[in-house]
Structure formats: structure tokens, C-alpha cells
Coordinates of C-alpha atoms and ligand atoms in Angstrom, one line a residue:
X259 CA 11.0 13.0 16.1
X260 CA 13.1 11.5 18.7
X261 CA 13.4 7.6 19.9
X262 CA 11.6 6.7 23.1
X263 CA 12.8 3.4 24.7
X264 CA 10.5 1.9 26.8
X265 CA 10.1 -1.2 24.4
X266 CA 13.2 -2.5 22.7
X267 CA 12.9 -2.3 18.8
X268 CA 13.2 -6.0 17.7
X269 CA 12.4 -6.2 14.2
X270 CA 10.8 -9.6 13.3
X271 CA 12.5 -11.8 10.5
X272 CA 11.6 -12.6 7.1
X273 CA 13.6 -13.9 4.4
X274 CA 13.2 -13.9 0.8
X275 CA 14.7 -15.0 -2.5
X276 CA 17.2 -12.8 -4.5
X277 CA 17.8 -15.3 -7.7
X278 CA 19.5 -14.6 -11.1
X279 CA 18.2 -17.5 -12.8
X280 CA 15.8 -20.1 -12.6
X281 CA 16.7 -22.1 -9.6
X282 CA 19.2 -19.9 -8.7
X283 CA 18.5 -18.1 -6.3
X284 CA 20.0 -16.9 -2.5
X285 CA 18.1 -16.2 1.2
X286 CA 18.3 -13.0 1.9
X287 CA 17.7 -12.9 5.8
X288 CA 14.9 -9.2 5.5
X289 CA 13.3 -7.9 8.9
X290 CA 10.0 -6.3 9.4
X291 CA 9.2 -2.5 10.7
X292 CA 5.4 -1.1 11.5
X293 CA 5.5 2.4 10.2
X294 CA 6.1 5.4 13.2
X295 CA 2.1 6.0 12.6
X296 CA 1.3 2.9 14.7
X297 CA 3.7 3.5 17.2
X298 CA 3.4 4.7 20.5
X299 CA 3.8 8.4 20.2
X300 CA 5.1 10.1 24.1
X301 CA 6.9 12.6 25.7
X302 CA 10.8 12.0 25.6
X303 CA 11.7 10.7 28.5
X304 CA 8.3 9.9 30.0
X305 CA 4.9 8.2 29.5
X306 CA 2.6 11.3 28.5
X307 CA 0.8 10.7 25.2
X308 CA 2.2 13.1 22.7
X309 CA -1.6 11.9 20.8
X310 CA -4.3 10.1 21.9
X311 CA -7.2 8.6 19.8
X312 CA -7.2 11.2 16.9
X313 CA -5.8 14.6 18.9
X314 CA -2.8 16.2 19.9
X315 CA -1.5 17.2 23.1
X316 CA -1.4 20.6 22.9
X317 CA 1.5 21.3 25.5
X318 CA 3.9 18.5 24.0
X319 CA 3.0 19.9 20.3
X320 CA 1.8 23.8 20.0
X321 CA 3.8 23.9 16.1
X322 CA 5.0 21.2 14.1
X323 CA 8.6 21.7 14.6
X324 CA 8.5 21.5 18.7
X325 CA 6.8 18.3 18.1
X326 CA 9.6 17.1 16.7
X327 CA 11.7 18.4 19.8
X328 CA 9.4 16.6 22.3
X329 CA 8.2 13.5 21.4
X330 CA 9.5 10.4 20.7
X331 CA 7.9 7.1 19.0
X332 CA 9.0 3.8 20.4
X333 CA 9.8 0.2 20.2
X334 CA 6.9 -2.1 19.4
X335 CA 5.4 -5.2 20.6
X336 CA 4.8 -6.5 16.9
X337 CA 2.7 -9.6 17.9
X338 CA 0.8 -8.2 21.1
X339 CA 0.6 -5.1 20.1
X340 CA -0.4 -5.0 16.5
X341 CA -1.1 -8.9 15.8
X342 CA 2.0 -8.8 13.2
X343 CA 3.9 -12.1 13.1
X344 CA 6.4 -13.4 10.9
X345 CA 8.1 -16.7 10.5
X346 CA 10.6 -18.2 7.9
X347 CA 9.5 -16.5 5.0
X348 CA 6.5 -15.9 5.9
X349 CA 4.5 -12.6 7.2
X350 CA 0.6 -12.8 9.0
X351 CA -1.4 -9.3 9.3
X352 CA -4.0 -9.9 11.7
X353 CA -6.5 -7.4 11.5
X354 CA -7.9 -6.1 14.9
X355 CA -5.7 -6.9 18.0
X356 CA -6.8 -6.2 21.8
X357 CA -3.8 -5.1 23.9
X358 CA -3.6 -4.1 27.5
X359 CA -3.5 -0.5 26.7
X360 CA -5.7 0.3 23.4
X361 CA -7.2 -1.9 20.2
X362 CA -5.3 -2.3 17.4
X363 CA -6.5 -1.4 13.4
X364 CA -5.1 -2.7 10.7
X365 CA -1.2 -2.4 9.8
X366 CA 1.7 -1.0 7.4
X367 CA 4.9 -3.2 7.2
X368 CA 8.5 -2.4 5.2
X369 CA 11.0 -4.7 4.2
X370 CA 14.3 -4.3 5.5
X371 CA 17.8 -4.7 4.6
X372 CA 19.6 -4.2 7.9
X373 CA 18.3 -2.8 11.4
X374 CA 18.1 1.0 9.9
X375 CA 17.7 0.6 6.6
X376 CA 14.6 -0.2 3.9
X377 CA 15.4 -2.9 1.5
X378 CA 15.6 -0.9 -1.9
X379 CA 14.2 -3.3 -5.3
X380 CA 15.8 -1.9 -8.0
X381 CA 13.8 -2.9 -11.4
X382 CA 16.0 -1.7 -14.1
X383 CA 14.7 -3.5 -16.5
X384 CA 13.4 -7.0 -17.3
X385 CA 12.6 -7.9 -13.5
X386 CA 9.8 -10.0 -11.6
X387 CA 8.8 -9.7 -8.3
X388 CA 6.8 -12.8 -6.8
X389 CA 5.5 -14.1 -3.7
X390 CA 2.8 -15.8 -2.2
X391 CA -0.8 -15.0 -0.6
X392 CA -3.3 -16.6 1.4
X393 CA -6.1 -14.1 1.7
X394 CA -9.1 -16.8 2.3
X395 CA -10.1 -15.1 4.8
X396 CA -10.5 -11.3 3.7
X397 CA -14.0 -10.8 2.8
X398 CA -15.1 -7.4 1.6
X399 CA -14.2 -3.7 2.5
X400 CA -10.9 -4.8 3.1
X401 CA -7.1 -4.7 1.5
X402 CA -4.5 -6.5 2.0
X403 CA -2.2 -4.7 0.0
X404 CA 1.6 -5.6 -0.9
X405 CA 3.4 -2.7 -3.0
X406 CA 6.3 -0.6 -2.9
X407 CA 6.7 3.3 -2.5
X408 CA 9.1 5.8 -3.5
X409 CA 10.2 6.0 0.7
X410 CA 13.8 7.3 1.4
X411 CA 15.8 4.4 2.4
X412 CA 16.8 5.5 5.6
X413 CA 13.2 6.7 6.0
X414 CA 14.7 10.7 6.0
X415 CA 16.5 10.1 8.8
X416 CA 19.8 11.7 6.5
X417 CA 17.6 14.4 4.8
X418 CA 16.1 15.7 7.8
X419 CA 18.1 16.7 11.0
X420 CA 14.8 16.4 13.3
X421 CA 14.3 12.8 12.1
X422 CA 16.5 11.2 15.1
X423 CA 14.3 7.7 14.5
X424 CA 14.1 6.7 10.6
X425 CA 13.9 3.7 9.1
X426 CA 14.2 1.2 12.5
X427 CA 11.1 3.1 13.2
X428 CA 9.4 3.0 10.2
X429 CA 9.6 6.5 9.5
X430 CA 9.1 8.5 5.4
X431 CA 6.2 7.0 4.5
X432 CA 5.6 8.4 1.2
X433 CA 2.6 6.9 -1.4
X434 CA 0.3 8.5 -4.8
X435 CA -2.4 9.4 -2.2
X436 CA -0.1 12.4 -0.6
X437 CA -1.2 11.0 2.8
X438 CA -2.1 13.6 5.2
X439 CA -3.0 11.3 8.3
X440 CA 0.6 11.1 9.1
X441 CA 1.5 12.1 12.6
X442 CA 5.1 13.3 10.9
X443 CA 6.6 14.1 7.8
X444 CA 10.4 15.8 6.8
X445 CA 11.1 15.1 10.8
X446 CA 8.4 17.4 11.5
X447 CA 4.9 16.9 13.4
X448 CA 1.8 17.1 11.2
X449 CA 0.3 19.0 14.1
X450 CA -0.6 22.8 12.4
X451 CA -3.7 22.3 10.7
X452 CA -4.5 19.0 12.1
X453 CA -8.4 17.9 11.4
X454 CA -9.8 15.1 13.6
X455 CA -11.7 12.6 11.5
X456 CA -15.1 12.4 11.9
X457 CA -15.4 8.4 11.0
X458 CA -12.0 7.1 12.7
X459 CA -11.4 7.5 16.2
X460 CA -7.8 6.7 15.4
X461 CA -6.9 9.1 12.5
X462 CA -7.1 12.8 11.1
X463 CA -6.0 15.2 8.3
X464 CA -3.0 17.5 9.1
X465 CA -1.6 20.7 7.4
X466 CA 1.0 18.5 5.4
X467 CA 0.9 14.9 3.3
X468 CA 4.1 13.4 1.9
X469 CA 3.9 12.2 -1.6
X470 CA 6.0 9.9 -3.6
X471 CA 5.4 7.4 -6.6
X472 CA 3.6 4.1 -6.1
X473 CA 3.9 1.3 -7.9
X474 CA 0.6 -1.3 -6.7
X475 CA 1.5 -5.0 -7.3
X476 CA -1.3 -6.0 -5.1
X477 CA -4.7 -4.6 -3.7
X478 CA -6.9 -7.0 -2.6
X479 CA -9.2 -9.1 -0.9
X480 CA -11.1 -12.7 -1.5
X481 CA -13.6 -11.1 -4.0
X482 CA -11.3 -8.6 -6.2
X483 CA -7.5 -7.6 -7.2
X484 CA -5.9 -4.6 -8.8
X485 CA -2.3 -4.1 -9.9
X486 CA -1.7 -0.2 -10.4
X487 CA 1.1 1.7 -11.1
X488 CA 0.7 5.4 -10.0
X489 CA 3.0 7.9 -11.4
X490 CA 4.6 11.3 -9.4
X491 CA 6.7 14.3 -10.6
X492 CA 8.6 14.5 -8.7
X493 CA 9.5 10.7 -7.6
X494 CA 10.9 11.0 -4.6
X495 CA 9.5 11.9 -1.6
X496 CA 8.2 15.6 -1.4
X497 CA 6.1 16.8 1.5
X498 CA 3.0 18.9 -0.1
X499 CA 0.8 21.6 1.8
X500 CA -3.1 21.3 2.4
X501 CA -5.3 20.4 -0.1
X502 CA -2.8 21.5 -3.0
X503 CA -1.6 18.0 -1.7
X504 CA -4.3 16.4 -3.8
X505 CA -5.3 12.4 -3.8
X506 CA -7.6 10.6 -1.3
X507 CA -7.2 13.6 1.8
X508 CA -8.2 17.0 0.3
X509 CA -10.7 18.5 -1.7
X510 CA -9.6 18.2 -5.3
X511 CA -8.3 14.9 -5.7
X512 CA -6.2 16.3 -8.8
X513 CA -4.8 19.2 -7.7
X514 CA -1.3 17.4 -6.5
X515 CA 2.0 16.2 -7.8
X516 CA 0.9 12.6 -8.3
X517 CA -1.4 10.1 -9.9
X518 CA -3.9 9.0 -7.3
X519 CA -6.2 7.2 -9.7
X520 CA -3.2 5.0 -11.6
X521 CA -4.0 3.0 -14.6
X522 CA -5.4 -0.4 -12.6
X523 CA -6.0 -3.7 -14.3
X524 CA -9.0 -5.3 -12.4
X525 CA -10.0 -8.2 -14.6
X526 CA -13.6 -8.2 -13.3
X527 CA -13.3 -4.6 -14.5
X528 CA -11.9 -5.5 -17.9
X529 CA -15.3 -7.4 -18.5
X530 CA -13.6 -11.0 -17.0
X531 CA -16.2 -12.0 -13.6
X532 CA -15.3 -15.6 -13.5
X533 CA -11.2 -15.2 -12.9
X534 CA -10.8 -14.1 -9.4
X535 CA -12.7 -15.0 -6.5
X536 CA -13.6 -18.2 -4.4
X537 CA -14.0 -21.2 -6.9
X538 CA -13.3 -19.3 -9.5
X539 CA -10.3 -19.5 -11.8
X540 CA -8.0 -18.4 -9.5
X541 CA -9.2 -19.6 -6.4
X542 CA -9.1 -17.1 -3.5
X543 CA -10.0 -19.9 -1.1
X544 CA -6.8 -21.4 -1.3
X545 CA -3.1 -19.5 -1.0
X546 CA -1.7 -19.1 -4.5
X547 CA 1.5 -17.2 -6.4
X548 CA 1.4 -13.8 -8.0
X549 CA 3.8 -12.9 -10.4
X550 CA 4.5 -9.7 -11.8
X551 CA 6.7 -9.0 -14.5
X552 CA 7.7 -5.5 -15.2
X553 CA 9.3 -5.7 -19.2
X554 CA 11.7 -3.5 -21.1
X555 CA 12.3 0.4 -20.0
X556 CA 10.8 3.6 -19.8
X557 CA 7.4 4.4 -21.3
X558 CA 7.9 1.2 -23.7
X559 CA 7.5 -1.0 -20.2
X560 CA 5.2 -4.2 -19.9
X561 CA 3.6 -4.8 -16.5
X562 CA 2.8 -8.3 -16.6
X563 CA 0.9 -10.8 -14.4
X564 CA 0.7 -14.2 -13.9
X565 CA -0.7 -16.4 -11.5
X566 CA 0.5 -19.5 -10.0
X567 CA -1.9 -22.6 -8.5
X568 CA -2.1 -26.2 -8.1
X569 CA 1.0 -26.2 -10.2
X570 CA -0.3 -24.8 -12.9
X571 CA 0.2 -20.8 -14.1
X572 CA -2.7 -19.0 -15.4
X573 CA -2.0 -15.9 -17.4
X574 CA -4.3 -12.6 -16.8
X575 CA -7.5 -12.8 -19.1
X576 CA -6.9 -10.3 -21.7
X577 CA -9.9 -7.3 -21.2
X578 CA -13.4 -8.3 -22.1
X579 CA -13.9 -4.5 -23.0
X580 CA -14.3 -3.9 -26.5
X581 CA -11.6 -0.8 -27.6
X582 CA -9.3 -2.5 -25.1
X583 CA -6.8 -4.5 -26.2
X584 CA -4.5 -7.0 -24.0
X585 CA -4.1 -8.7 -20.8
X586 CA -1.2 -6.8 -19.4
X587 CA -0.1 -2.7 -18.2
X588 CA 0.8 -1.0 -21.1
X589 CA 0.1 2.8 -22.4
X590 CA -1.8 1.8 -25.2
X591 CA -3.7 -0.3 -22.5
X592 CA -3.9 2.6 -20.1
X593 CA -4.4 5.2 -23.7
X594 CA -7.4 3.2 -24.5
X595 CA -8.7 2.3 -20.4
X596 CA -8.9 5.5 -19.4
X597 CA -10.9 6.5 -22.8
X598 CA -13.8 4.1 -22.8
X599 CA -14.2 4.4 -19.1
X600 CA -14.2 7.9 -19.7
X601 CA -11.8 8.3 -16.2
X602 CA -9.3 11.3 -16.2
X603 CA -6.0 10.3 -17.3
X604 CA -3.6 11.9 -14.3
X605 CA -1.3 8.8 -15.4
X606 CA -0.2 10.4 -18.1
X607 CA 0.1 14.1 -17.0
X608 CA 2.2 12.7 -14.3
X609 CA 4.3 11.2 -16.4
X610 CA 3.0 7.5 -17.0
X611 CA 4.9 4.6 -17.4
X612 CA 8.0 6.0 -18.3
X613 CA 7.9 8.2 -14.6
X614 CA 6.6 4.8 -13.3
X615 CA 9.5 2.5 -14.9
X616 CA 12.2 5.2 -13.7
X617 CA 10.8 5.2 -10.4
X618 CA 11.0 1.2 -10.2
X619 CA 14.6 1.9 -11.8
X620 CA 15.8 4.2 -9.1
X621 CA 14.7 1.9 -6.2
X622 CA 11.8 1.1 -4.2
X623 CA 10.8 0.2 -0.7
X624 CA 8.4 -3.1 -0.3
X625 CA 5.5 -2.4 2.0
X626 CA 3.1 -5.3 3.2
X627 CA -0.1 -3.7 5.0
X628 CA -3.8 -4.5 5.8
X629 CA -6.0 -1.8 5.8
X630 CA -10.3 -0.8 6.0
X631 CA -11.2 2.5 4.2
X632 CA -12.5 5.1 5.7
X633 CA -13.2 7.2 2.4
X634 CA -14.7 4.6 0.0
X635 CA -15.7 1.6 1.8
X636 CA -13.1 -0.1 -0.5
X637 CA -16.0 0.2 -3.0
X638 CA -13.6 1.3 -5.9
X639 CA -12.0 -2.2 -5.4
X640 CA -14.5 -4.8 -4.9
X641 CA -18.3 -3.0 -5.9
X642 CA -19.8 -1.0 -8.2
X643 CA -18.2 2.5 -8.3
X644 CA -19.6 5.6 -8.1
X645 CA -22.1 4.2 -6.4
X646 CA -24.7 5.4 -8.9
X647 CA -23.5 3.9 -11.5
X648 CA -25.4 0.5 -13.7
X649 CA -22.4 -1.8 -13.9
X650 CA -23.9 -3.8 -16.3
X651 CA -24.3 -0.3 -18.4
X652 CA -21.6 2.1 -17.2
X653 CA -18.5 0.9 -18.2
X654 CA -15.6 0.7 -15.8
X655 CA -17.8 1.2 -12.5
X656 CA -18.4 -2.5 -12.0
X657 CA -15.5 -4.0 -10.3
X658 CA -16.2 -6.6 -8.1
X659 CA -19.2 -8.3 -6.4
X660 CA -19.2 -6.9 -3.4
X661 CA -22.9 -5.2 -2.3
X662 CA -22.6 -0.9 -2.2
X663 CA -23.1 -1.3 1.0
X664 CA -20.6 -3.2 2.3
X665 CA -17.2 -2.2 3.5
X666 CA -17.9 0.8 5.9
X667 CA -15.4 0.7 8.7
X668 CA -17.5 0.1 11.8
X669 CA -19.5 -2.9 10.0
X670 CA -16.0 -4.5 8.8
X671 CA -14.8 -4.0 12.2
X672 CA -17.3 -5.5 14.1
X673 CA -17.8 -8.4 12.0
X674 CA -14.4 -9.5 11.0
X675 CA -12.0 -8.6 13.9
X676 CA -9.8 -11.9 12.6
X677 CA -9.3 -11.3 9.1
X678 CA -6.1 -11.9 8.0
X679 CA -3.9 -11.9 5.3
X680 CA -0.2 -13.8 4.9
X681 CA 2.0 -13.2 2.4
X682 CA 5.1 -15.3 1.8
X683 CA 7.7 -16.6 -0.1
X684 CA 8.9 -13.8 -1.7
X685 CA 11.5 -13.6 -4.5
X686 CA 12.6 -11.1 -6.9
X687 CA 15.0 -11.4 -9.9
X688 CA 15.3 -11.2 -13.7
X689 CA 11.9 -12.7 -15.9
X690 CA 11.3 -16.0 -15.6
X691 CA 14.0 -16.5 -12.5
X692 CA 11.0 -16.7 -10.2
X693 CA 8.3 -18.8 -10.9
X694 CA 7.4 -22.4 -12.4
Ligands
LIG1024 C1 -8.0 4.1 -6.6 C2 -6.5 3.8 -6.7 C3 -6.1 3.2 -5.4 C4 -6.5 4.0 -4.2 C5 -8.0 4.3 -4.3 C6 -8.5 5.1 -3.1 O1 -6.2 3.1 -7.8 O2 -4.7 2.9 -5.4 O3 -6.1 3.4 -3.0 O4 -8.3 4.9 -5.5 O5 -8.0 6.4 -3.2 C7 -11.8 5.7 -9.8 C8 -11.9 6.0 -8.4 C9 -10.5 6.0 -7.7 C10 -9.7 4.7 -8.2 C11 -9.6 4.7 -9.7 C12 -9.2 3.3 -10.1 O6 -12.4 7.3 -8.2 O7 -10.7 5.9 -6.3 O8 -8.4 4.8 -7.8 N1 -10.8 5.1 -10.4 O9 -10.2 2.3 -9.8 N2 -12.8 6.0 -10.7 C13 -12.3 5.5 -11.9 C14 -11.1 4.9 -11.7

């Protein structure tokens, strides 16, 4: 995985808001990286595609490892390219962007402390984490998603001799889904075993995923919001093999070292359909603030949320469902969620919120992406799912307005090339440093 340089890397700028109290807080001066997936993937030295579209080249990778060897990601246009701008302390995904050479999908951003390094949010206790998000204009199917991963900081670039790019090039991704659409993983290609999808010109399923814990602040989109933490044993990154990976990309979703479900609070799936959405209580039409406290340690920790608009802060409704109690994370929320929705508990046999508040503990790297689903249709966010199900009957499967039909890929694409989502403002520090 080697560095190509015909763009020069220039990381946009963000800043954000380290505080220790209420109105204390500093600018910390953050840059952006796109993830190595987006990049321009070519021959070292030259301008032969190393992958096109969803395939390999077979001469510049026959095994994973030569791969590695003989082709190098590059430097990215952030705004031409992939519609990414930043400015102040704010950060615009746009979602489809026509450049001279291809058509861009969709993004992944991290935060970053220096040029080749991931910012690292320690939450060891007692934190928030706030920032602001104007997703007016992200109708259904899509996510605009803000959350932060178990990644190595120097995206494996230490770790992994063959890794010559890391973190300046956006390299370890790492999530509770054990992704195996990445092009690389440990330094090496994802080339042996590689699958092209058959519904995405622009991705496939290799031999490898890389898993690491997940911690969701944010999913969303104008209609409907989830805040999930998704344990993993082990934390850190580990790279898994076919589809004893598990999560969204093999066969048994359960068979892997993580979580992939989580333990989500959606309030329209708590029972509460007049809180989120345009005109509603918090108004998706209009930016707003989202605040997340995570309280206390271990498996005793609070996930929290709160919402900021028009000046004034609106608590999450406590769940509508009866046998669950409480309008925050907790594992008698999750004990009691996962029984009357009848949904497997993987939480807890990875480990729950005390994996979860150990992973926040350790440090974790911010990502900031944009995303259409290819699996679900986004269904499990913003519809009824399974598909099947009565949402007025089936408890748990209705969890956002959105018709069963909407959110496939090509419709979404087609029909909302300028969706956009900005988030802003961001600021982390102990509770109540943050907000109002
Ligand atoms: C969700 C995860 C989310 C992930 C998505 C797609 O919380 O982070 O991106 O899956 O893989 C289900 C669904 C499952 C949901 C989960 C919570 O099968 O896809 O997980 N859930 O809504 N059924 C009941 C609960």
C-alpha cells in the first residue's frame, strides 16, 4: 500500500472546541482525510488503474500481499473530486459529484490531529461530545452519519510494515459491520476472494473485513435518528476472514467478533412519532445541536441525548414501549429493548456497555460520512423493518416513515444527486462543558 503522488495530499481544515468547563473551551485547528477506499488506487509510479469500477487488475494484484507491493493510493481533490468542503468549523458532504474522470458516491471523513495522525477522543468518563447538523436536505434511503470507530491512530501505518500510506491517507478503517468492501486491510490488498457486487458498480466483497468497536452518535437523515453503541471483543482493530467475519457482508450476520445490530435508541421506535422529523419536535428542516453524554464507567455507563434548537434544549422522549423504561442507553434499557422486540442480544455477548465504555475509554477516531445502502435500502433506519412486518403490530419493526420501497440505491441516486449533509461546530469536554 504504497503513496502515489500525482495529487498533493492537502488535508482540508476544520476546527473544533476542546473545553473543560462551560465556556471554557480552546480551538483546536483538526484537518479532514477521505478514507484510502475513495482514493485513486494505481500503479506506483504510473497511471494504470490498480481497480476499476468494482474489479481488480489482475497483473498489478494476482495475491493480496503483491498488491501491497504495487499499488499506491493518492492525493485527493477533496472538493472536485468527492464534493467534500470544509470551512471554519464547519464540514459539507455533498452527495454525488461529477468529475473529469469518474462520478463520485457518497463519502467517509476522519478527524485529524496533525497531517498523519487521527484525532483520538478519549471518553474516560463523564464526557460529552456535541456538534451541529443541518441535514434538511437528506430525504430517505440515506445517512449522514457522524461516529467514531476503534481505527489505529496512525491508521496501521506502525503495525503493519506494508502500510507505507496510513493515516494522511485515510488508511485502518475498522467499524461493527467487519467491512469487507475494503480495497486493503493490515497493509494488505483485499484482492484473494474478491466478489464484484451485483447492485454497485463501485464496490465488492473480498476474502478479508477489518473489525473494530463502534460507538454510533449519529445515523441519520430528515425523517429518522439512531444513536448506537456496538460492542467488539476484541476492541481494537482485527482483520477477520470470509464470512466468519460476520455483520452486514457475509452470510451469518452473527458469526463474528462484533455487535453488528448494537442496542439503538430510535425514538420513533420507542413508540415516540411526533419528535424527529420536519415540523416536528425537533425540527429537521432547520440545522440544530446534538448532544451526547456518555455518564459514569464501565457497564454502569449512561448514553445520554439531548437536543439543542431555537435556544431551547429538548431532552430525548423516554420510550413509548411498555416494559421499556427511560429515555437514555442503558443495560437495563438495552436488557429490556432487545426482549420485547424480541431482537438477538449480540450486545451483550460482545461485551455490552462495559466493552463499549472501555472502548470510548481507550480512544476513538471521529468519522463524518454520507452514505446510500446497498443491503437494506436504509430501511432498518427510517421504514418499517423486516419488511413484512405490521408496525403498528410488530413491535420494534416500525422505525420511521419512510415507504418500504424507498431508499434503493439507483432510485436515491437518480433523484437526489445534491443531497447534502453539514455538520459543524463541534466540541467535546466534560458534561455540561458543551452545550446551553
Ligand atoms: C443496524 C445497525 C446499524 C447498521 C445497520 C446495517 O444498528 O449500525 O449500519 O444495521 O447493517 C435489526 C436489523 C439491523 C439493525 C438493528 C437495529 O436487522 O440491521 O442494525 N436491528 O435497528 N433488526 C432488529 C434490530
Amino acid at each position: 500500500q504504497l503513496v502515489g503522488t500525482e495529487t498533493t495530499e492537502t488535508h482540508p481544515s476544520m476546527t473544533w472546541q476542546s473545553c473543560t468547563a462551560k465556556g471554557s473551551c480552546t480551538t483546536k485547528n483538526g484537518k479532514i482525510t477521505i478514507d484510502a477506499n475513495w482514493r485513486w488506487l494505481h500503479v506506483k509510479g504510473g497511471y494504470t488503474n490498480c481497480y476499476t469500477g468494482n474489479e481488480w487488475n489482475a497483473t498489478a494484484c494476482p495475491d493480496n500481499k503483491s498488491c501491497a507491493t504495487n499499488c499506491a493510493v493518492d492525493g485527493a481533490d477533496y472538493r472536485g473530486t468527492y464534493g467534500i468542503t470544509a470551512s471554519g468549523n464547519s464540514l459539507q458532504l455533498k452527495f454525488i459529484t461529477k468529475g473529469s474522470y469518474s462520478t463520485n458516491i457518497g463519502s467517509r471523513t476522519y478527524l485529524m490531529a496533525s497531517d498523519t495522525a487521527y484525532e483520538m477522543f478519549k471518553f474516560t468518563g463523564n464526557h460529552e461530545f456535541t456538534f451541529d447538523v443541518d441535514l434538511s436536505n437528506l430525504p430517505c434511503g440515506f445517512n449522514g452519519a457522524l461516529y467514531f470507530v476503534a481505527m489505529d491512530a496512525d491508521g496501521g501505518l506502525k503495525k503493519y510494515s506494508s502500510n507505507k500510506a496510513g493515516a494522511k491517507y485515510g488508511t485502518g478503517y475498522c467499524d461493527a459491520q467487519c467491512p469487507r468492501d475494503l480495497k486493503f486491510i493490515n497493509g494488505e490488498g483485499n484482492v484473494e476472494g474478491w466478489i464484484a457486487s451485483s447492485n454497485d458498480e463501485n464496490a465488492g466483497v473480498g476474502g478479508h473485513g477489518s473489525c473494530c468497536a463502534e460507538m454510533d452518535i449519529w445515523e441519520a437523515n430528515s425523517v429518522s435518528t439512531a444513536v448506537t453503541p456496538h460492542a467488539c471483543s476484541p476492541i481494537e482493530q482485527s482483520r477477520c476472514e470470509g464470512d466468519t467475519c460476520g455483520g452486514t457482508y457475509s452470510a451469518d450476520r452473527y458469526a463474528g467478533v462484533c455487535d453488528p445490530d448494537g442496542c439503538d435508541f430510535n425514538s420513533y421506535r420507542m413508540g415516540v412519532k411526533d419528535f424527529y422529523g420536519k415540523g416536528k419536535m425537533v425540527d429537521t428542516s432547520k440545522k440544530f445541536t446534538v448532544v451526547t453524554q456518555f455518564i459514569g464507567t464501565g457497564e454502569a455507563m449512561e448514553i445520554k441525548r439531548f437536543y439543542v434548537q431555537g435556544g431551547k434544549t429538548i431532552a430525548q422522549p423516554a420510550s413509548a414501549i411498555p416494559g421499556v423504561e427511560g429515555n437514555s442507553i442503558t443495560t437495563k434499557f438495552c436488557d429490556q429493548q432487545k426482549d420485547r422486540f424480541k431482537d438477538r442480544y449480540t450486545y451483550k455477548e460482545k461485551g455490552g456497555t462495559a466493552n463499549m465504555a472501555k472502548a470510548l475509554a481507550q480512544g476513538m477516531v471521529l468519522v463524518m460520512s454520507l452514505w446510500d445502502d446497498h443491503y437494506a435500502n436504509m430501511l432498518w433506519l427510517d421504514s418499517t423493518y423486516p419488511t413484512d412486518k405490521n408496525p403498528d403490530s410488530d413491535l420494534g419493526s416500525g422505525r420511521g416513515e419512510c415507504e418500504v420501497t424507498s431508499g434503493v440505491p439507483a432510485d436515491v441516486e437518480s433523484q437526489s444527486p445534491d443531497a447534502t449533509v453539514t455538520y459543524s461546530n463541534i466540541k467535546f469536554g466534560p458534561i455540561n462543558s458543551t452545550f446551553g
